[in-house]
Coordinates of C-alpha atoms in Angstrom, one line a residue:
M1 CA 13.0 2.1 -13.8
D2 CA 13.0 5.6 -15.4
I3 CA 9.5 7.1 -15.7
A4 CA 9.3 10.6 -17.2
G5 CA 12.7 11.6 -15.8
R6 CA 12.1 10.0 -12.4
K7 CA 13.2 6.7 -11.1
L8 CA 10.6 4.3 -9.6
H9 CA 12.0 1.3 -7.7
L10 CA 10.7 -2.0 -9.1
V11 CA 11.3 -5.6 -8.0
D12 CA 10.3 -8.1 -10.7
R13 CA 10.8 -11.7 -10.0
G14 CA 9.5 -15.1 -10.8
A15 CA 7.8 -16.4 -14.0
G16 CA 4.4 -17.4 -15.2
G17 CA 1.2 -15.6 -15.6
P18 CA -0.9 -13.7 -15.1
A19 CA 1.7 -11.4 -13.6
V20 CA 0.9 -10.3 -10.0
V21 CA 1.4 -6.6 -9.2
F22 CA 1.4 -5.4 -5.6
E23 CA 0.3 -2.0 -4.3
S24 CA 1.2 -1.0 -0.7
G25 CA -0.5 1.1 1.9
I26 CA -0.4 4.9 1.8
S27 CA 3.1 5.4 3.3
A28 CA 4.4 1.8 3.0
T29 CA 7.0 0.5 0.6
C30 CA 7.5 -2.8 -1.3
L31 CA 9.0 -4.2 1.9
S32 CA 5.5 -4.7 3.3
W33 CA 5.1 -7.5 0.7
V34 CA 8.4 -9.3 1.2
Q35 CA 6.9 -12.4 2.8
V36 CA 4.1 -12.7 0.4
R37 CA 6.2 -11.9 -2.7
A38 CA 8.8 -14.5 -1.7
E39 CA 6.1 -17.2 -1.9
V40 CA 4.3 -15.9 -5.0
E41 CA 7.4 -15.7 -7.1
G42 CA 7.7 -19.4 -6.8
F43 CA 4.6 -19.9 -9.0
A44 CA 4.0 -16.6 -10.8
R45 CA 5.7 -13.4 -11.9
A46 CA 5.6 -11.1 -8.9
C47 CA 6.2 -7.4 -9.1
T48 CA 6.4 -5.0 -6.2
Y49 CA 7.4 -1.3 -6.4
D50 CA 7.7 1.9 -4.4
R51 CA 5.5 4.9 -5.3
A52 CA 7.1 8.3 -5.8
W53 CA 8.8 9.7 -2.6
L54 CA 8.7 6.3 -0.8
G55 CA 11.4 3.7 -0.3
W56 CA 14.0 3.6 -3.1
S57 CA 11.9 5.8 -5.5
E58 CA 12.5 9.4 -6.2
P59 CA 10.2 12.4 -5.4
S60 CA 7.6 13.7 -7.8
N61 CA 6.8 17.3 -8.7
T62 CA 3.1 16.7 -8.9
P63 CA 0.6 16.2 -6.1
R64 CA 0.0 12.6 -5.2
T65 CA -3.6 12.4 -6.3
M66 CA -5.1 9.2 -7.5
S67 CA -4.9 10.2 -11.2
A68 CA -1.2 10.9 -10.9
I69 CA -0.5 7.7 -9.1
V70 CA -2.4 5.6 -11.6
A71 CA -0.6 7.3 -14.4
D72 CA 2.8 6.4 -12.7
L73 CA 1.8 2.8 -12.3
H74 CA 0.6 2.5 -15.8
A75 CA 3.8 4.0 -17.2
L76 CA 5.9 1.8 -14.9
L77 CA 4.2 -1.4 -16.1
E78 CA 4.5 -0.4 -19.7
A79 CA 8.2 0.6 -19.4
A80 CA 9.0 -2.7 -17.6
E81 CA 7.1 -4.7 -20.3
I82 CA 5.1 -6.6 -17.8
P83 CA 2.7 -8.8 -19.8
R84 CA -1.0 -7.9 -19.7
P85 CA -3.5 -8.6 -18.2
Y86 CA -2.3 -8.3 -14.6
I87 CA -3.6 -9.5 -11.3
L88 CA -3.5 -6.5 -9.0
V89 CA -3.1 -6.9 -5.2
G90 CA -3.6 -3.8 -3.1
H91 CA -3.5 -3.2 0.7
S92 CA -5.4 -0.4 2.4
F93 CA -4.9 2.8 0.2
G94 CA -3.3 0.4 -2.4
G95 CA -6.7 -1.3 -2.6
M96 CA -8.4 1.9 -3.6
L97 CA -5.6 2.5 -6.0
V98 CA -5.8 -0.8 -7.9
R99 CA -9.6 -0.4 -8.2
A100 CA -9.0 3.0 -9.8
Y101 CA -6.4 1.4 -12.1
A102 CA -8.8 -1.3 -13.1
A103 CA -11.6 1.2 -13.7
S104 CA -9.2 3.2 -15.9
Y105 CA -7.7 0.2 -17.8
P106 CA -10.3 -2.6 -17.5
G107 CA -8.8 -4.6 -20.4
Y108 CA -5.4 -4.6 -18.7
V109 CA -6.6 -6.3 -15.4
A110 CA -7.4 -10.0 -15.1
G111 CA -8.3 -10.0 -11.4
L112 CA -8.3 -7.9 -8.2
L113 CA -7.4 -8.9 -4.7
L114 CA -8.1 -6.2 -2.1
V115 CA -6.5 -6.6 1.3
D116 CA -8.5 -4.7 4.0
P117 CA -8.9 -1.9 1.4
L118 CA -9.6 1.7 2.0
S119 CA -12.9 2.8 0.4
P120 CA -13.3 6.1 -1.4
S121 CA -16.6 6.6 0.5
E122 CA -14.6 6.9 3.8
W123 CA -13.0 10.2 2.6
L124 CA -15.6 11.7 0.2
S125 CA -17.3 13.7 2.9
P126 CA -15.3 13.0 6.0
P127 CA -16.6 14.1 9.4
A128 CA -14.8 16.9 11.2
P129 CA -12.9 14.4 13.5
H130 CA -11.5 12.6 10.5
L131 CA -10.4 15.9 8.9
R132 CA -8.6 16.9 12.1
M133 CA -6.9 13.5 12.2
L134 CA -5.8 13.9 8.6
R135 CA -4.4 17.4 9.3
Y136 CA -2.6 16.1 12.3
G137 CA -1.1 13.3 10.2
V138 CA 0.2 15.8 7.7
K139 CA 1.6 17.9 10.6
L140 CA 3.3 14.8 12.2
S141 CA 4.8 13.9 8.8
R142 CA 6.3 17.3 8.4
R143 CA 7.6 17.1 11.9
G144 CA 9.1 13.7 11.0
A145 CA 11.0 15.2 8.1
W146 CA 12.5 17.8 10.5
L147 CA 13.4 15.0 13.0
A148 CA 15.0 13.0 10.2
R149 CA 17.1 16.0 9.1
I150 CA 18.6 16.4 12.6
G151 CA 19.2 12.7 13.1
V152 CA 16.6 11.9 15.8
V153 CA 14.8 9.3 13.6
R154 CA 18.1 7.6 12.8
A155 CA 19.0 7.4 16.5
A156 CA 15.5 6.0 17.5
L157 CA 15.4 3.4 14.7
A158 CA 19.0 2.4 15.3
L159 CA 18.2 1.6 18.9
L160 CA 15.1 -0.3 17.8
V161 CA 17.0 -2.4 15.3
A162 CA 19.6 -3.2 18.0
G163 CA 16.7 -4.5 20.2
G164 CA 16.0 -1.4 22.3
R165 CA 12.5 -0.5 23.3
R166 CA 12.4 2.2 26.1
V167 CA 14.8 4.7 24.6
P168 CA 13.1 5.0 21.2
Q169 CA 9.8 5.5 23.0
G170 CA 11.4 8.1 25.3
I171 CA 12.8 10.0 22.3
A172 CA 9.3 9.8 20.7
K173 CA 7.7 11.5 23.8
L174 CA 10.3 14.1 24.0
S175 CA 10.0 15.0 20.3
S176 CA 6.2 15.4 20.3
G177 CA 4.0 18.0 21.8
R178 CA 1.3 15.4 22.4
G179 CA 1.1 11.9 23.8
G180 CA 1.5 10.3 20.3
S181 CA 4.3 11.0 17.9
V182 CA 5.4 10.3 14.4
I183 CA 8.3 8.2 15.7
S184 CA 6.3 6.1 18.0
R185 CA 3.8 5.3 15.2
L186 CA 6.7 4.5 12.9
V187 CA 8.3 2.2 15.5
G188 CA 5.0 0.4 15.9
E189 CA 4.8 -0.3 12.2
V190 CA 8.4 -1.3 11.9
R191 CA 7.9 -4.0 14.6
K192 CA 5.4 -5.7 12.3
M193 CA 7.9 -6.2 9.5
P194 CA 10.3 -9.2 9.3
A195 CA 13.4 -8.5 11.3
E196 CA 15.7 -8.8 8.3
T197 CA 13.9 -5.8 6.7
W198 CA 14.4 -3.5 9.7
P199 CA 17.8 -2.0 8.5
M200 CA 16.2 -1.1 5.1
V201 CA 13.2 0.4 6.7
R202 CA 15.5 2.4 9.0
A203 CA 17.5 3.6 6.0
H204 CA 14.3 4.8 4.2
W205 CA 12.8 6.6 7.2
C206 CA 16.0 8.3 8.0
L207 CA 15.4 10.3 4.8
P208 CA 13.3 13.5 5.1
K209 CA 11.8 12.7 1.7
S210 CA 9.9 9.7 3.1
F211 CA 8.1 11.9 5.6
L212 CA 7.5 14.7 3.0
G213 CA 6.0 12.1 0.7
M214 CA 3.8 10.8 3.4
A215 CA 2.5 14.3 4.0
D216 CA 1.8 14.7 0.3
Y217 CA -0.2 11.4 0.1
L218 CA -2.2 12.3 3.2
R219 CA -2.9 15.8 2.1
S220 CA -4.1 14.5 -1.2
L221 CA -6.3 11.8 0.2
P222 CA -9.7 13.5 -0.1
A223 CA -8.9 14.5 -3.7
S224 CA -7.8 11.0 -4.4
A225 CA -11.0 9.5 -2.9
A226 CA -13.1 11.8 -5.1
E227 CA -11.2 10.8 -8.2
A228 CA -11.5 7.1 -7.4
A229 CA -15.2 7.5 -6.7
A230 CA -15.8 9.3 -10.0
L231 CA -14.2 6.4 -11.9
G232 CA -16.7 3.9 -10.6
E233 CA -16.2 0.2 -10.0
P234 CA -14.7 -2.3 -12.4
E235 CA -17.7 -4.7 -12.0
T236 CA -16.7 -7.1 -14.8
I237 CA -13.4 -8.1 -13.2
P238 CA -13.0 -11.1 -10.8
L239 CA -12.7 -9.8 -7.2
T240 CA -11.5 -11.2 -3.9
V241 CA -11.6 -9.0 -0.8
L242 CA -9.8 -10.0 2.5
S243 CA -11.1 -8.1 5.5
A244 CA -9.3 -7.8 8.9
A245 CA -10.9 -9.3 12.0
N246 CA -11.5 -5.8 13.3
A247 CA -13.1 -4.4 10.2
T248 CA -16.2 -2.4 11.1
P249 CA -19.8 -3.5 10.2
A250 CA -20.0 -0.7 7.7
Q251 CA -16.8 -1.8 6.0
L252 CA -17.9 -5.4 5.9
E253 CA -21.3 -4.5 4.4
E254 CA -19.8 -2.4 1.7
R255 CA -17.2 -5.0 0.8
E256 CA -19.9 -7.7 0.7
A257 CA -21.9 -5.6 -1.7
M258 CA -18.7 -5.1 -3.9
V259 CA -18.2 -8.9 -4.3
Q260 CA -21.8 -9.4 -5.0
R261 CA -21.6 -7.1 -8.0
S262 CA -18.5 -8.9 -9.4
P263 CA -19.1 -11.8 -11.8
R264 CA -16.7 -13.9 -9.7
G265 CA -16.4 -12.4 -6.3
Q266 CA -15.7 -13.6 -2.8
H267 CA -15.2 -12.0 0.6
L268 CA -13.1 -13.6 3.3
I269 CA -12.4 -12.6 6.9
A270 CA -8.9 -12.9 8.2
R271 CA -9.8 -14.0 11.7
K272 CA -6.3 -13.8 13.1
S273 CA -5.3 -10.4 11.5
G274 CA -5.5 -6.8 12.1
H275 CA -5.2 -4.3 9.2
W276 CA -1.8 -5.7 8.1
I277 CA -3.1 -9.0 6.9
Q278 CA -0.1 -9.7 4.7
L279 CA 2.1 -9.5 7.9
D280 CA -0.3 -11.3 10.3
E281 CA -1.5 -14.1 8.0
P282 CA 0.7 -14.0 4.8
E283 CA -0.3 -17.5 3.9
L284 CA -3.9 -16.4 3.6
V285 CA -2.9 -13.7 1.0
V286 CA -0.7 -16.2 -0.9
E287 CA -3.5 -18.7 -1.1
A288 CA -6.0 -16.0 -2.3
I289 CA -3.5 -15.1 -5.1
R290 CA -3.0 -18.7 -6.0
E291 CA -6.8 -19.1 -6.4
M292 CA -7.1 -15.9 -8.4
I293 CA -4.4 -17.1 -10.8
K294 CA -6.2 -20.4 -11.3
L295 CA -9.5 -18.5 -12.0
C296 CA -7.9 -16.0 -14.3
S297 CA -5.8 -18.5 -16.2
A298 CA -9.0 -20.4 -17.1
H299 CA -10.8 -17.3 -18.5
V300 CA -8.1 -14.8 -19.7
Q301 CA -5.7 -14.8 -22.6
P302 CA -2.6 -12.6 -22.5
L303 CA -2.8 -9.2 -24.3
L304 CA -0.2 -8.0 -26.7

């Protein structure tokens, strides 16, 4: 889909409303929703996409701050003529993003499902260790772009897809000045994906642009959090929050307060899941979407 001279990759399947629009984590693509989307498209219109720089989408010339990303999403949904209002589903950074979209366009959103969401408060005034971690993430991302250019990422992921384990990890250690490495982290995330998506994930992360995009999103994270916080909360919209089993007490407390402020809010704990609930317990996410559709269908009429 062409957006202001750039192409954003959109997968639009299924029928029925309200349409369900998925947002991925900070460096993830639409592939992270493959299992959930395959189920949802059986009973609703389901839309996944790749943000600028990531997956099949093209780079952007503007920093990846929250306002820029929300503008891209809005332009994409309008260009694709997805009927309003939408149910927005966001994982991690995508949870912060869909809240910002709902605050910007409250009349366009029927309901929100936040999957172990990132909170703006976590990055408004981050402590020094978090800032160091963020800077290191940007550094690793740039190193990843260099490794992709010289073919190291392609070699490591090719071995992984073929079933290898030790050699990709060995390459990771050799390519990093510290114990961790951008490749070892990437390999860990790839293993959580369905096996049939591995070749596509490999193709994406063999491209330097994917790492450069990740660096841009990470570098812009404090600014994005500030913009999201300034927008406030869309407190009139139905809200469901799914928290990972390892969510911190502070995260659980904040999320419980969020749903209490919503007119129709609920907070569920995914007892068998880590941060990637849609991969660990996809059926839980699907059921939450189904329930949100029922709720919104009873209260919301489509907008023209």
